[in-house]
Coordinates of C-alpha atoms in Angstrom, one line a residue:
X28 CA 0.0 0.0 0.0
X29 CA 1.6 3.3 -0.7
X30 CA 2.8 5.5 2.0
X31 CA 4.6 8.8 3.3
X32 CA 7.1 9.6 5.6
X33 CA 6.3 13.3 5.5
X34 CA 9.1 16.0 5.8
X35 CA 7.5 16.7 9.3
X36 CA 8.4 13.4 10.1
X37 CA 12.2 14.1 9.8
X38 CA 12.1 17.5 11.4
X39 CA 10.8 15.7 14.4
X40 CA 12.9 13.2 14.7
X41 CA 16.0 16.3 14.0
X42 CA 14.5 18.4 16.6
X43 CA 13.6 15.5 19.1
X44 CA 17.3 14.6 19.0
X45 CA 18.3 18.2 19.7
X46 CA 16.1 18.4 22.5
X47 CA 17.2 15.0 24.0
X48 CA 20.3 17.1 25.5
X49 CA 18.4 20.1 27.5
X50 CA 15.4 18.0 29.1
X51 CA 15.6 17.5 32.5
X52 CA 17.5 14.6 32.5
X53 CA 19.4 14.9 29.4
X54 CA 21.1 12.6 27.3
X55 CA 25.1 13.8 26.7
X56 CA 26.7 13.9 23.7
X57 CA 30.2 13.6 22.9
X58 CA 32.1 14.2 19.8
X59 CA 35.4 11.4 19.9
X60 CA 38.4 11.6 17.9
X61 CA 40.5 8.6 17.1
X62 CA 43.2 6.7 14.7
X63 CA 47.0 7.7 14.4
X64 CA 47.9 5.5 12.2
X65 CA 47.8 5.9 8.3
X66 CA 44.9 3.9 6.7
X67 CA 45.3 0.9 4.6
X68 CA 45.2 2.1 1.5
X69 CA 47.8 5.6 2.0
X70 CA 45.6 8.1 3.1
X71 CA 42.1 7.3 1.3
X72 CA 39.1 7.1 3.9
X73 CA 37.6 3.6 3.6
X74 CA 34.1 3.0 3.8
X75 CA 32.3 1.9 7.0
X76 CA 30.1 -1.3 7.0
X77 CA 27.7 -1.1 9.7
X78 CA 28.9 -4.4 11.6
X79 CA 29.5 -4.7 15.8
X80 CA 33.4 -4.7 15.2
X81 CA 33.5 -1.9 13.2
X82 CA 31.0 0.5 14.6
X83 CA 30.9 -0.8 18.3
X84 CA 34.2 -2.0 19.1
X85 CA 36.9 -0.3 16.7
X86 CA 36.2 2.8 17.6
X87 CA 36.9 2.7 20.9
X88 CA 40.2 1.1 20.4
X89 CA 41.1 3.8 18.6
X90 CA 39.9 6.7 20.3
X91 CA 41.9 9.3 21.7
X92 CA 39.6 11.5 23.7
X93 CA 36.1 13.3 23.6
X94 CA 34.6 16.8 23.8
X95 CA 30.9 17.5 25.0
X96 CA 28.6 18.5 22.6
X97 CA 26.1 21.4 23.7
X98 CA 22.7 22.3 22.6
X99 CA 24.4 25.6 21.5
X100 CA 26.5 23.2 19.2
X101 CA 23.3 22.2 17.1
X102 CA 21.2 24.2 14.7
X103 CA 18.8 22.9 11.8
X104 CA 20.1 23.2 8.4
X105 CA 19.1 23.4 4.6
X106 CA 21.2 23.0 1.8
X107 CA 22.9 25.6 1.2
X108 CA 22.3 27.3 -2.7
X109 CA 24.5 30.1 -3.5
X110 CA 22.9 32.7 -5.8
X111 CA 24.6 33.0 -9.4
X112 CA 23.9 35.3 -11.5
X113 CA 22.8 33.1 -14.9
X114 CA 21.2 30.1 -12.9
X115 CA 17.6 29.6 -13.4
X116 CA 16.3 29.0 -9.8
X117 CA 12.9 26.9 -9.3
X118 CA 10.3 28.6 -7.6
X119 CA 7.9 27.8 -5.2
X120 CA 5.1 25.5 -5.8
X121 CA 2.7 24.0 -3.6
X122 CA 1.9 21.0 -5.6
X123 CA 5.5 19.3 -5.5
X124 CA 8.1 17.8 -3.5
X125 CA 10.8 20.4 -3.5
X126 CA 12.8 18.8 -0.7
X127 CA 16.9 19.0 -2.5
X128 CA 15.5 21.9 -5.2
X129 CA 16.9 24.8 -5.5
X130 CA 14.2 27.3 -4.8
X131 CA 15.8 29.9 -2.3
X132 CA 19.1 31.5 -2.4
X133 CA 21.5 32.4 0.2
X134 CA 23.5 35.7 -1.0
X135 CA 26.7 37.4 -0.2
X136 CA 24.9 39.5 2.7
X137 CA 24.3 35.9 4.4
X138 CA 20.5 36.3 3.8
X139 CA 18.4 33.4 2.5
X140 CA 15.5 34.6 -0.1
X141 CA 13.2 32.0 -1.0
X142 CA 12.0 32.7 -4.8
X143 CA 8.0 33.2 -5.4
X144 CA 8.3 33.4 -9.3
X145 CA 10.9 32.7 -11.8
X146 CA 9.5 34.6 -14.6
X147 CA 8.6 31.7 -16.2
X148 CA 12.1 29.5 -15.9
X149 CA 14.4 32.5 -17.5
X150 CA 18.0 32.9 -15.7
X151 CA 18.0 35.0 -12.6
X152 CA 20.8 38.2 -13.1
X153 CA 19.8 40.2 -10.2
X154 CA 21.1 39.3 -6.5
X155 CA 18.3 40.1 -4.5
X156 CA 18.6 42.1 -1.7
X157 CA 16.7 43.8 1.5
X158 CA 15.3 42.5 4.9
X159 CA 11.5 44.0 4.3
X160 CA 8.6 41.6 4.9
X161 CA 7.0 41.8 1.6
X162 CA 7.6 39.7 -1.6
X163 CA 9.6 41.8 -3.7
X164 CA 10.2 41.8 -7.9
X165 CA 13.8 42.2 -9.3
X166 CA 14.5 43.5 -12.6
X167 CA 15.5 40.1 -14.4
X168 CA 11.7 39.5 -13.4
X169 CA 11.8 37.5 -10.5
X170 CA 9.7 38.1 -6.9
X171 CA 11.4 36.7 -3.8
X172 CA 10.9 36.6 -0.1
X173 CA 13.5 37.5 2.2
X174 CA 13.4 34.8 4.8
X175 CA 16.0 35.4 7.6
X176 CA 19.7 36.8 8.0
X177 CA 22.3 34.5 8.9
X178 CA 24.4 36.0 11.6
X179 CA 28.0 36.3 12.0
X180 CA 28.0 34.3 14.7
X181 CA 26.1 31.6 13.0
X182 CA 27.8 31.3 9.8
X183 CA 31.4 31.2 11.5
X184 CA 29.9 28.3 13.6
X185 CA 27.4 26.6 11.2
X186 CA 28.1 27.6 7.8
X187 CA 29.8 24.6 5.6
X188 CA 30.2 24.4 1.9
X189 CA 27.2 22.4 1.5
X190 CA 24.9 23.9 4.2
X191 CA 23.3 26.6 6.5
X192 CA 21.9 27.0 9.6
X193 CA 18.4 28.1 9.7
X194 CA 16.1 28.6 12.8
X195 CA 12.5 29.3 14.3
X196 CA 11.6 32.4 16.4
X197 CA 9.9 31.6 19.4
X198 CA 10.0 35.3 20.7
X199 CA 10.8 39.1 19.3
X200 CA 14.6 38.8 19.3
X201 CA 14.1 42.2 17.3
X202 CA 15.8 40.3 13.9
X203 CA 14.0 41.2 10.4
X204 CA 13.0 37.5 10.8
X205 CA 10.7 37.7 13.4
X206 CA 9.2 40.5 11.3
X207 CA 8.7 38.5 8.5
X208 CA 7.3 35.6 10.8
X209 CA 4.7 38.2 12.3
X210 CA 4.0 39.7 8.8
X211 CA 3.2 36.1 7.2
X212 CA 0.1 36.0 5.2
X213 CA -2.1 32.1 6.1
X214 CA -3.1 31.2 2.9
X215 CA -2.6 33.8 0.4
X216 CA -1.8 33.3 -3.4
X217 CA 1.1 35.7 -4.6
X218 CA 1.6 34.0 -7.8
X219 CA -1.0 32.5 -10.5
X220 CA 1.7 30.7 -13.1
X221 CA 0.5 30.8 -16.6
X222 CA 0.6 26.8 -17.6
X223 CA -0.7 27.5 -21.2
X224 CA -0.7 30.9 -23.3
X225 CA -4.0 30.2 -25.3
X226 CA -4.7 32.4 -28.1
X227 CA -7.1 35.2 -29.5
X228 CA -6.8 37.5 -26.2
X229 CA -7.1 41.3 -26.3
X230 CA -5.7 44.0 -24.0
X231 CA -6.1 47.3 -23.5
X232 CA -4.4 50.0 -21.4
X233 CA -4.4 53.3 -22.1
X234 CA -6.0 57.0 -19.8
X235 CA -9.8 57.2 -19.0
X236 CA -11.3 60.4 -21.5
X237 CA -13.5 61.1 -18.2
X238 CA -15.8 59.3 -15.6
X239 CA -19.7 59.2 -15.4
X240 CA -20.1 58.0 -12.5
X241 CA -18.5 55.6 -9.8
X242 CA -19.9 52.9 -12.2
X243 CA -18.6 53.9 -15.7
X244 CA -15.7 55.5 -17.3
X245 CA -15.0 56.3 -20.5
X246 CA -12.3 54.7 -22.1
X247 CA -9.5 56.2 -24.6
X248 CA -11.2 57.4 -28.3
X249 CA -8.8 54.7 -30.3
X250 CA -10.6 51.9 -28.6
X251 CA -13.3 49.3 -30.0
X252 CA -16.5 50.8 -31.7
X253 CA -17.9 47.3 -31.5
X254 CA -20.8 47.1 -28.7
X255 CA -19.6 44.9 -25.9
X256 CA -15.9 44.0 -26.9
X257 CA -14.8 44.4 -23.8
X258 CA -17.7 42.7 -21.6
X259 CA -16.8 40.0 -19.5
X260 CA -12.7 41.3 -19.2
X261 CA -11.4 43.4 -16.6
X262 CA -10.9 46.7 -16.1
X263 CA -7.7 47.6 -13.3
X264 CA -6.8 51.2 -12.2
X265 CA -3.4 51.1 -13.0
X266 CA -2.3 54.4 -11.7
X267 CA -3.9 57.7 -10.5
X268 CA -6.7 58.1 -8.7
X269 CA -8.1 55.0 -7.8
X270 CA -4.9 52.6 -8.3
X271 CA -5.2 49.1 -7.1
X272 CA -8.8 48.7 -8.4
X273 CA -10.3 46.0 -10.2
X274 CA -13.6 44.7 -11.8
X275 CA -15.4 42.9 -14.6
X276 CA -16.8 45.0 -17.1
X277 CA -20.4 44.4 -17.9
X278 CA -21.3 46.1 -20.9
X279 CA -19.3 48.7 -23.2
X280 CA -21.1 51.3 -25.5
X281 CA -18.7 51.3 -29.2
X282 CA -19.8 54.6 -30.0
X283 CA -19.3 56.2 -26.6
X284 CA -16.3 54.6 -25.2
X285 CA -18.4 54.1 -22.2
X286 CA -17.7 51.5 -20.1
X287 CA -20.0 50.1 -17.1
X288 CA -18.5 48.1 -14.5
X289 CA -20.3 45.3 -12.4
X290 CA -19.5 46.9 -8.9
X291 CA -19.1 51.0 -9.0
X292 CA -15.7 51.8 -7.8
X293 CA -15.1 52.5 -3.9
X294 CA -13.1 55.6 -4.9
X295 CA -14.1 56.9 -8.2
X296 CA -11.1 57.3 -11.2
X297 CA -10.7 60.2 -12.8
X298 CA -8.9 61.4 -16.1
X299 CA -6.0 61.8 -14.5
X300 CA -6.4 58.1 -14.0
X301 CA -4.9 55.4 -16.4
X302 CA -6.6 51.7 -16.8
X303 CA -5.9 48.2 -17.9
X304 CA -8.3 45.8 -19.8
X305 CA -7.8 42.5 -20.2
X306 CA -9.3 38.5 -19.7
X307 CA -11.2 38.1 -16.0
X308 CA -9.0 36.1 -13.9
X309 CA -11.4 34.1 -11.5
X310 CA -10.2 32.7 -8.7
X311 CA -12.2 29.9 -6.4
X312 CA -11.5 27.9 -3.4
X313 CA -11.9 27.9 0.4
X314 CA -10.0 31.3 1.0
X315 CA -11.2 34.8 -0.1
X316 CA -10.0 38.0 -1.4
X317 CA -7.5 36.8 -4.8
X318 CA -7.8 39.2 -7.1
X319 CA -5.7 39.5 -10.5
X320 CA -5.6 40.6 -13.8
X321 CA -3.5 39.5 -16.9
X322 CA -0.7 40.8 -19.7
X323 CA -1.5 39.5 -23.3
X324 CA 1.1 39.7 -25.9
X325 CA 0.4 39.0 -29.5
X326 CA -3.3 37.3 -28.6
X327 CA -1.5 35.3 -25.8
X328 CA -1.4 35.4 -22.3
X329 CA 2.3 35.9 -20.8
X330 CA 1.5 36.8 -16.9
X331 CA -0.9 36.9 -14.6
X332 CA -0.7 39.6 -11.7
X333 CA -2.0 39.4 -8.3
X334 CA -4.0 42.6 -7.0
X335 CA -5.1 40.9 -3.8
X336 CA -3.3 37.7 -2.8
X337 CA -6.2 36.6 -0.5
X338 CA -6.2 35.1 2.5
X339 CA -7.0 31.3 4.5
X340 CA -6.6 29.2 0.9
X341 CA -6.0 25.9 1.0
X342 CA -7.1 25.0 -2.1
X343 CA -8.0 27.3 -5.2
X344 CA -8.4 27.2 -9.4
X345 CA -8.5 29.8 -11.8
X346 CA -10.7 30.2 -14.6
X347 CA -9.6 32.8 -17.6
X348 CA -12.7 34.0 -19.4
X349 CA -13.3 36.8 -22.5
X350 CA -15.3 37.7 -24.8
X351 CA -12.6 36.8 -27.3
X352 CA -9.8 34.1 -27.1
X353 CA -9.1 30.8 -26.3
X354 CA -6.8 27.7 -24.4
X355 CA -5.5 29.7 -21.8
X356 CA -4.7 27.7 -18.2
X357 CA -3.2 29.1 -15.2
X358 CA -2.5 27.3 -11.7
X359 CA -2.0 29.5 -8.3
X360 CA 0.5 28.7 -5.9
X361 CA -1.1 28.7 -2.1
X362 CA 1.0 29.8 0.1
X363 CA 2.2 27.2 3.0
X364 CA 0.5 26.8 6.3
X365 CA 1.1 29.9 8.0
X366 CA 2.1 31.8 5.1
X367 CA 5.6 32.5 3.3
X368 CA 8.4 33.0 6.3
X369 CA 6.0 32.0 9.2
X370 CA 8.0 29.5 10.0
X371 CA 11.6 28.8 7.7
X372 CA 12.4 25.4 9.4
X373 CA 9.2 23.9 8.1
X374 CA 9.5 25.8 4.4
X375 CA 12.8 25.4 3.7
X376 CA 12.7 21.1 4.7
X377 CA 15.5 21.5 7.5
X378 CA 15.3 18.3 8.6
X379 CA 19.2 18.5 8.9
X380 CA 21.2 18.9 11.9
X381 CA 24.3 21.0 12.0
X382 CA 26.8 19.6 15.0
X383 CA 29.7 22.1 15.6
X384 CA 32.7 21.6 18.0
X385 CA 35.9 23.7 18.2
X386 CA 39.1 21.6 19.7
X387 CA 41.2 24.1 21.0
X388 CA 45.0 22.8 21.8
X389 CA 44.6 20.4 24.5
X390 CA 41.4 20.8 26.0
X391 CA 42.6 21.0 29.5
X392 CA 45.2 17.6 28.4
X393 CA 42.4 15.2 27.4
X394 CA 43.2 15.7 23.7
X395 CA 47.0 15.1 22.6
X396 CA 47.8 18.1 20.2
X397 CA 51.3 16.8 18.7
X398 CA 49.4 14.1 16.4
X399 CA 47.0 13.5 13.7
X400 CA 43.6 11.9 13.6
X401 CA 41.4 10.0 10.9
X402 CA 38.1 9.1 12.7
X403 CA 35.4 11.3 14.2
X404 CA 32.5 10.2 15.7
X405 CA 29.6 11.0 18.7
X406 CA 29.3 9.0 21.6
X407 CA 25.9 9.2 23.4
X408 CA 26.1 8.7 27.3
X409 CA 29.4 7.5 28.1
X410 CA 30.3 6.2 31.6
X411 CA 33.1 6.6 33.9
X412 CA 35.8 4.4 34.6
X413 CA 36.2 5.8 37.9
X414 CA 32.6 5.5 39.6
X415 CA 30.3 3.7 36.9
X416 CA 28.2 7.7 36.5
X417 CA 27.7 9.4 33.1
X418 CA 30.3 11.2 31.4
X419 CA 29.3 15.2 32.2
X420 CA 32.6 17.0 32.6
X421 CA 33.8 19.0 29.0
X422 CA 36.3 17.1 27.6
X423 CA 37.9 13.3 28.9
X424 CA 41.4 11.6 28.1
X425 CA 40.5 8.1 26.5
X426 CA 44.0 7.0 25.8
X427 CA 46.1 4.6 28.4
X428 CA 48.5 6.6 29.7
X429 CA 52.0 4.3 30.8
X430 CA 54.7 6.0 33.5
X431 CA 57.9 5.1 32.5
X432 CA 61.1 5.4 33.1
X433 CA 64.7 4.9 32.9
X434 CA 64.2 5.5 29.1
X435 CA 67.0 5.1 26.7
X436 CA 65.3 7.2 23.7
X437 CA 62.0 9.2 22.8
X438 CA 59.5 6.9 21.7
X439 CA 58.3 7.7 18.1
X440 CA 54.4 8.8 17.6
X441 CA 52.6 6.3 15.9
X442 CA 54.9 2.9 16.2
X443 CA 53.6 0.1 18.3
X444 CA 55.2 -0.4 21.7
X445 CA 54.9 -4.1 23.1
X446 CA 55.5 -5.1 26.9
X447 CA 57.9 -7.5 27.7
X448 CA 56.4 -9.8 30.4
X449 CA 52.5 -9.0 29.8
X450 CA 53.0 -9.4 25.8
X451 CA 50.5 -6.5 25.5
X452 CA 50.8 -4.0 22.8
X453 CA 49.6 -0.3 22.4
X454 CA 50.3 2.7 19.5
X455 CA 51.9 5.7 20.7
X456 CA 49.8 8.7 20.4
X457 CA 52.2 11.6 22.1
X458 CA 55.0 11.2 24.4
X459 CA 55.5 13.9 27.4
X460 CA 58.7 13.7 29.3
X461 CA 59.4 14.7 32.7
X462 CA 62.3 15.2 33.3
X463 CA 65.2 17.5 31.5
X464 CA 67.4 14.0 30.6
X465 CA 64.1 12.6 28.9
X466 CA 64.9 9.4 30.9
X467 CA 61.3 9.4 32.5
X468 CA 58.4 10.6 31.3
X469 CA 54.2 9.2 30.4
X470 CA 53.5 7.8 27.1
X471 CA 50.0 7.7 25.8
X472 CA 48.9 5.3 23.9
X473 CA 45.7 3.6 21.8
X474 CA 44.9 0.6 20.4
X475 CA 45.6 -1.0 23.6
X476 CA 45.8 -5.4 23.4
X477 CA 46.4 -6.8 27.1
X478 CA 47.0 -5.7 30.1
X479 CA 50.7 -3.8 30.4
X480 CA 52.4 -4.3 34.1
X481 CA 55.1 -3.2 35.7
X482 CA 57.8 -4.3 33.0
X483 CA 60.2 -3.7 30.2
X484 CA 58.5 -1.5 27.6
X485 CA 60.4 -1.5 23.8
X486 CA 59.4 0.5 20.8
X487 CA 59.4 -1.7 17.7
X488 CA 60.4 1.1 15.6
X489 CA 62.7 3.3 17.6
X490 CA 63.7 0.1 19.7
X491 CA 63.8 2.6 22.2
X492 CA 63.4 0.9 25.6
X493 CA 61.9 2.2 29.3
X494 CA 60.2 0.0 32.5
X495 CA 56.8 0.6 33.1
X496 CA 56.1 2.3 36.4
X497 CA 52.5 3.3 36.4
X498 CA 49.1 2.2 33.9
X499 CA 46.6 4.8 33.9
X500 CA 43.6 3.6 31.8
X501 CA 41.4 5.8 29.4
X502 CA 38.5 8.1 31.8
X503 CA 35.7 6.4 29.5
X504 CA 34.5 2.8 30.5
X505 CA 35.6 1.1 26.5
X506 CA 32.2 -0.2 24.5
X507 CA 29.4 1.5 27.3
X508 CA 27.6 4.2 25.1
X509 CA 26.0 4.6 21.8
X510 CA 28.0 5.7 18.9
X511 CA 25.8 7.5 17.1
X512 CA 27.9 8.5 14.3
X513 CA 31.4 7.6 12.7
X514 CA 33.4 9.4 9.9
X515 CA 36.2 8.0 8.3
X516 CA 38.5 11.2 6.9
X517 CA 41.9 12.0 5.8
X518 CA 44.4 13.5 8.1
X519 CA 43.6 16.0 10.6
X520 CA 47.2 17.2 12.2
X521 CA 46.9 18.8 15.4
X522 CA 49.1 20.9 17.0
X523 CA 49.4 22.6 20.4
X524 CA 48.0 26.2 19.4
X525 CA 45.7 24.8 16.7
X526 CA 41.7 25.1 17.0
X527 CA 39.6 23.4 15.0
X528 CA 36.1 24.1 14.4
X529 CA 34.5 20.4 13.6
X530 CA 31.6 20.1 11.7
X531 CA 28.8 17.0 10.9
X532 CA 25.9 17.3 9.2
X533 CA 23.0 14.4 10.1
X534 CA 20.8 14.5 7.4
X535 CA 17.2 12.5 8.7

């Protein structure tokens, strides 16, 4: 039987997982870092199977040490669609899946416009621009909505290559976005798209000769002399007094020019007043108030434009009728629950979540700096090796850390070390000495098999050789937690000064 998971679905399940970590019991998240050593095949990442021994137990062998992840290190995110001048951007349209299309732009200013109307598919050449609430027309054509800014702040943290942050206002934070949320129109249609031209239309626009009455005008002298030519069209006040006005015309006098509307004007034109005939544009549906009138170019229609976009539509057709021409078909767009930029998290699809964690140097010495790293990851509620309790603290040391001394050399990072009575064997991560003779110092290692003791430790590389005088194990119990996600990746070199802003992406 056919089925949906709707978008809603996944921006649930996004923001349910966000949420997870400032209930009242929260869950705690933790981003790991792991592997020294080069992979396989040079340095090319290798693709993960989802198996126990390589998602459950691997890991952990290789992890170095982990960093809490905060609520303030997530934010919903959209693909992110830089505007080009040249690029024909879709637009809006309530009748299909646009989840991964490209119908909203994020510009140099770090604003995110989401586009209304295309002009029909033709290349978009003008950036657009402004914070207002409105839907707004470019001169290439196009009509966009400005959404919300992306701050400074944000796009340091959450801007990637590939995506953006994008958020819901809950309250006036005095942003243009919480505007634009207020200013959001439930239901409206701001675009009728023109599916079929037809052919035989007429248009007329030209300045009224005078006015009658608030019920007819007379029309320019180079108009029809045929009775009724223009009955059943509209007639829009284009400028002057009177703009923004439309209705049908119901009967038209040749000889006179006069022209009788169904409904007398609510402020009457005058000559100084300048008009637009053209097909009636009918719209129906379960909303009120859309109003709109049409351009015809050689017999065809070419656009439709709103006059009133309405209000509480949820479903809507148009019918084009005139007392001459044919074929033309037209579809509105209905605006989404709530109305365009009532709520960007659920009209843009963000059901993304952004993760971002800056490493800085040591992190207090749970995270070597004089190494590299090929594995990220997030570990959901680790436990302690010293009392059994969840992992809460910022930042934990996961490798085993061996006291040694009497050393006869430095131990080089990344070669294996192997004891000589236990027969265990570790990697070398970093090696800190502590004394000026580096004869003593603590060697940290992963990838720990056995137990070491108190014994002869020798570097198979450096053949460098020390006695084991202390084991400190890793501050995270090994295999208790969920990894939630894994990354294979080339090289990360850290050093001591170095910060590094990490970023994931979960895509639900």
């Amino acid at each position: 039987m056919p089925a949906l998971v709707t978008r809603r679905f996944k921006i649930y399940n996004a923001a349910q997982f966000k949420e997870a970590f400032t209930e009242t019991a929260p869950d705690h998240l933790y981003l790991f870092i792991g592997r020294v050593q080069a992979w396989p095949n040079g340095d090319t990442a290798p693709v993960i199977i989802e198996a126990p021994t390589t998602v459950d137990y691997d890991p952990w062998r290789d992890m170095i040490g982990a960093k809490k992840i905060t609520a303030n290190d997530m934010s919903f995110s959209i693909p992110r669609y830089n505007w080009t001048t040249g690029t024909v951007y879709d637009e809006y349209d309530n009748l299909l899946d646009e989840d991964g299309v490209s119908y909203y732009v994020f510009t140099q200013a770090n604003n995110v416009y989401k586009c209304i109307f295309n002009n029909r598919g033709v290349a978009s050449t003008v950036e657009p621009t402004g914070t207002g609430t409105t839907i707004f027309n470019t001169a290439d054509g196009y009509s966009w909505k400005f959404m919300y800014t992306v701050t400074a702040a944000e796009a340091i943290k959450f801007v990637t290559p590939n995506y953006i942050p994008i958020k819901r206002l809950a309250a006036d934070d005095s942003s243009a976005q919480w505007d634009v949320q207020q200013a959001a129109a439930n239901g409206a249609i701001h675009v009728i798209d023109v599916t079929s031209n037809g052919t035989g239309y007429i248009q007329r626009s030209a300045a009224l000769q005078s006015v009658t009455n608030s019920s007819i005008v007379i029309i320019d002298s180079g108009a029809s002399s045929v009775d009724n030519y223009y009955r059943g069209s509209t007639i829009f006040i284009s400028s002057g007094l009177g703009a923004g006005q439309i209705r049908e015309v119901s009967s038209f006098v040749g000889d006179t020019k006069a022209l009788t509307v169904s409904s007398a004007f609510s402020i009457t034109p005058n000559s100084t007043s300048t008009f637009h005939i053209s097909p009636l544009i009918t719209v129906s549906g379960d909303g009120t108030g859309a109003t709109a009138y049409a351009n015809v170019q050689s017999g065809q229609i070419k656009q439709i434009n709103m006059v009133g976009i309405g209000a509480n539509y949820s479903k809507a057709n148009v019918a084009i009728t005139a007392a001459t021409g044919t074929g033309a078909q037209a579809t509105p767009r209905i605006s989404p629950p709530g109305g365009h930029g009532a709520d960007p998290v659920d009209e843009l699809d963000a059901h993304n979540l952004t993760l971002s964690v800056r490493l800085s140097g040591t992190e207090g010495n749970n995270l070597p700096s004089n190494n590299d790293f090929r594995v990220i990851g997030m570990l959901k509620n680790p436990v302690l090796s010293s009392n059994g309790a969840y992992a809460v603290d910022n930042a934990y040391d996961q490798t085993t850390r061996l006291s040694v001394i009497n050393l006869t050399g430095i131990p080089q990072r990344d070669e294996m070390v192997n004891g000589a009575l236990s027969g265990a064997s570790g990697r070398v991560v970093y090696f800190a000495n502590t004394d000026s003779t580096n004869t003593r110092g603590d060697i940290k290692l992963v990838g720990v098999n056995g137990t070491f003791q108190s014994e002869v430790l020798t570097g198979n590389t450096s053949l460098v050789a020390c006695n084991v005088s202390s084991i400190t194990t890793g501050e995270l119990v090994p295999y208790r937690g969920d990894i939630m996600y894994l990354e294979n990746r080339v090289v990360s070199v850290r050093t001591y000064d170095q910060i590094e802003d990490i970023k994931i992406t979960l895509q639900y």
